[in-house]
């Protein structure tokens, strides 16, 4: 079967990723979350592709199966649990450990197993598995951005699937007999030049799509451990379990020399996707003011004065309802009461935060507590982007050691909650949970608009009310 996406000679891994992501978006072949760029695509037909796992003889004879935590492989996790096999799911981005052993309740029904295979279930029904555990993994299921019929695989570019396999190899959990399966849309099966595949890259034995099963007969060896020269100290600091393995192998007398930090590339993987150039500001007029001062000079002076003034923040009242907008400050350092509010967009180096007028009518709010003193909002934004949990809007209340994150719907908030579990910044563990205004059985899609101040005052005596004056949306 000829690939529908043609890869040009000389294409890099990033070229191939971009071509696949663009094709899936252009042809509307993906489900939530969208867009699929920089993700393992949650393609339409993922359930049908994952169901093919149960037909593989290698799956039938397996006892322990490791499946990645991405949305398109959720059905593969369900199929594994339904077959009463041991299911291991990696900790997202390897932040606090290696695996979670998903342990459903005794005698769980099919519906309970579906919950256990979801992102929330992975959080609620899991037991951590560390480097010291004696585990033998018989079959590994990974996501891909692109894969070839020869078994060559390209992920989203961060190298976590490769590192997970390398760590499993180091702890003796996998060997040459371990079967690796990937689940993708048919369009993701492309011709990948063999020269792009490096020694740390994971190859696959089977490809499952909505329409077929491909046995690759791949001859390239899989990683036999972590190749430390592909990593650097920065990567080690971000992934504690990797740092622990590094120390263990160093004590065992192995060569654990780290590589140098590339100037623009993520350690352990190829250079990252080029960043979009920031928008250029319109050239300022040099028209002279009557006093002889140009507009440009006056603008620079006013901006300098604005930076020197303390940021205006709204006084916060007590409650957990979504924050008094403390610290929701625009790039000029002005509070939201200022009439000319502007928030930084991605092109200007800011977070993925929407302006107030662009927020949907209904949002789902996540409370983030335990923020350490001295943490900058920019550091939190970076952590959210790294975990793919960037909100529509972030309400910063650093003085109260908390923040509130607005997401478009309960599904997006659920994904964020899973991604933010075990989040640790500056040595402090953060607590992520639905804000109080979201609890108590609120139905999906129900409006989360905050009451006007007058309505809040009237409701102040009611139990479990959302009457605090520091609610999320400004009326």
XYZ file of C-alpha atoms in Angstrom, residues 205-447:
243
model
C 7.623 -4.876 15.369
C 3.932 -4.285 14.610
C 1.906 -1.347 13.301
C -1.827 -1.292 14.029
C -4.061 1.028 11.998
C -7.853 1.230 11.685
C -7.667 -0.908 8.521
C -4.694 -3.260 8.853
C -1.983 -4.978 10.880
C 1.579 -4.599 9.575
C 4.358 -6.909 10.730
C 7.551 -4.956 10.107
C 10.254 -7.642 10.502
C 12.524 -4.778 11.562
C 16.177 -5.756 11.648
C 17.525 -2.717 13.498
C 18.364 -3.384 17.163
C 16.380 -1.659 19.883
C 18.135 0.444 22.565
C 19.982 -1.725 25.087
C 20.042 1.002 27.729
C 20.390 4.740 28.135
C 22.982 6.285 25.850
C 24.244 8.912 28.287
C 26.182 10.918 25.722
C 22.798 11.792 24.170
C 21.758 13.495 27.418
C 23.074 16.384 29.494
C 22.914 17.638 33.073
C 19.860 19.806 32.350
C 17.854 16.783 31.219
C 19.050 14.840 34.236
C 17.861 17.544 36.634
C 14.408 17.600 35.032
C 13.929 13.827 35.320
C 14.789 12.540 38.837
C 14.355 8.858 37.919
C 16.925 9.323 35.145
C 19.292 10.984 37.602
C 18.877 8.031 39.966
C 19.680 5.546 37.186
C 22.718 7.627 36.217
C 24.062 7.460 39.782
C 23.358 3.734 39.973
C 25.215 2.948 36.742
C 28.086 5.209 37.760
C 28.443 3.224 41.012
C 28.437 0.028 38.952
C 31.477 1.312 37.058
C 29.731 1.986 33.740
C 30.646 4.872 31.460
C 27.997 7.487 32.168
C 29.688 10.474 30.549
C 27.065 13.039 29.594
C 26.990 15.032 26.398
C 27.285 18.797 26.123
C 24.102 20.867 26.195
C 23.237 21.822 22.609
C 22.691 25.507 22.051
C 19.231 25.156 20.519
C 18.352 21.481 20.664
C 16.578 19.383 23.271
C 19.193 17.005 24.732
C 18.768 13.456 23.582
C 16.729 14.339 20.514
C 17.235 16.225 17.309
C 16.939 19.975 17.098
C 13.553 21.256 18.086
C 11.087 22.790 15.714
C 12.184 26.310 14.803
C 10.330 28.862 16.839
C 7.967 31.235 15.104
C 9.509 34.637 14.670
C 8.021 37.254 16.978
C 5.797 39.839 15.382
C 7.548 43.020 14.531
C 6.095 46.147 15.994
C 5.117 48.858 13.509
C 7.823 51.419 13.047
C 7.176 54.322 15.367
C 6.678 57.745 13.937
C 9.493 60.179 14.612
C 7.150 63.145 14.421
C 8.359 65.801 16.831
C 6.341 66.915 19.833
C 5.952 70.709 20.181
C 8.611 70.629 22.897
C 10.972 68.968 20.429
C 10.629 65.462 21.897
C 9.732 62.695 19.435
C 6.798 60.349 20.056
C 9.179 57.432 20.150
C 11.228 59.039 22.914
C 8.102 59.886 24.903
C 6.795 56.333 24.515
C 10.087 54.867 25.746
C 10.064 57.207 28.728
C 6.464 56.314 29.656
C 7.222 52.589 29.377
C 10.224 52.987 31.659
C 8.087 54.824 34.215
C 5.431 52.119 33.995
C 7.994 49.423 34.696
C 9.195 51.309 37.760
C 5.695 51.602 39.205
C 4.476 48.652 41.303
C 1.941 46.468 39.539
C -1.629 47.163 40.558
C -3.392 44.098 41.793
C -6.885 43.511 42.954
C -7.272 42.917 46.669
C -8.168 39.299 47.177
C -10.886 38.068 49.464
C -10.930 34.669 51.047
C -12.082 31.578 49.168
C -11.080 29.039 46.586
C -13.406 30.129 43.859
C -10.974 31.139 41.196
C -8.900 33.995 42.462
C -8.989 37.744 42.746
C -6.811 38.188 39.712
C -3.800 38.958 41.819
C -0.837 38.968 39.519
C -2.886 38.655 36.322
C -0.734 41.415 34.957
C -0.174 42.389 31.375
C 3.153 43.004 29.709
C 3.197 46.655 30.733
C 2.890 45.754 34.408
C -0.626 47.182 34.732
C -3.464 45.442 36.532
C -6.676 44.405 34.799
C -8.426 47.516 36.064
C -6.400 49.519 33.598
C -8.526 50.221 30.568
C -5.946 49.137 28.028
C -5.247 45.587 29.078
C -3.137 43.425 26.824
C -1.856 39.945 27.551
C 1.203 38.431 25.991
C 0.593 35.919 23.260
C 2.824 33.001 22.273
C 4.545 35.081 19.597
C 5.548 37.646 22.207
C 7.030 35.149 24.620
C 4.023 34.891 26.894
C 2.005 31.866 27.928
C -0.985 30.424 26.128
C -3.311 32.782 27.973
C -6.386 34.192 26.272
C -7.613 37.705 26.800
C -10.835 38.081 28.762
C -13.039 38.774 25.762
C -11.894 35.578 24.034
C -12.758 33.231 26.886
C -15.642 30.831 26.241
C -18.866 31.288 28.164
C -18.209 28.085 30.107
C -14.793 27.227 31.502
C -13.500 24.577 33.893
C -11.115 25.820 36.560
C -8.221 23.911 38.130
C -6.770 24.986 41.488
C -2.984 24.745 41.828
C -1.764 25.034 45.410
C 1.534 24.752 47.247
C 3.350 27.218 44.999
C 6.703 27.913 46.674
C 7.703 31.416 47.688
C 9.907 33.095 45.125
C 8.584 31.112 42.153
C 8.024 33.306 39.117
C 4.859 33.107 37.096
C 7.041 32.620 34.006
C 8.507 29.469 35.570
C 5.024 28.096 36.175
C 4.013 28.921 32.609
C 7.061 27.052 31.319
C 6.184 24.002 33.437
C 2.591 24.072 32.144
C 3.750 24.242 28.542
C 6.212 21.387 29.094
C 3.400 19.218 30.444
C 1.021 20.285 27.662
C -1.310 21.752 30.271
C -1.296 25.390 29.161
C -4.638 26.959 30.152
C -6.824 29.473 28.383
C -6.048 31.803 31.254
C -3.797 31.673 34.294
C -4.679 33.580 37.467
C -1.547 34.031 39.547
C -1.775 34.387 43.326
C 1.839 33.823 44.277
C 1.540 35.604 47.628
C -1.135 33.063 48.585
C 0.982 30.221 47.115
C -1.648 29.291 44.548
C -2.880 29.824 41.014
C -6.058 29.085 39.069
C -6.066 27.643 35.558
C -9.044 28.021 33.218
C -9.649 25.317 30.598
C -12.217 25.226 27.808
C -14.165 22.212 29.094
C -14.069 19.414 31.707
C -12.232 17.114 29.297
C -9.376 19.586 28.859
C -9.248 20.137 32.621
C -9.111 16.376 33.223
C -6.145 16.051 30.888
C -4.428 18.932 32.648
C -5.049 17.371 36.070
C -3.376 14.157 34.973
C -0.430 16.044 33.480
C 0.008 18.113 36.652
C 0.005 15.239 39.119
C 3.310 15.032 40.993
C 4.339 18.453 39.663
C 7.312 19.683 41.672
C 8.907 23.112 41.318
C 11.899 24.418 43.259
C 11.778 21.296 45.421
C 8.133 21.783 46.429
C 5.292 19.470 45.409
C 2.280 21.304 43.996
C -1.321 20.267 44.521
C -3.623 20.193 41.476
C -7.361 19.641 41.790
C -10.613 21.032 40.504
C -11.454 24.394 42.049
C -14.227 24.300 44.650
C -16.601 25.918 42.195
C -16.184 22.860 39.917
C -16.916 20.201 42.527
C -20.161 18.825 43.827
C -21.327 17.001 40.733
C -21.451 19.853 38.241
C -22.436 18.386 34.909
C -20.177 18.614 31.910
C -20.906 21.663 29.837
C -22.741 23.515 32.609
C -21.924 27.198 32.561
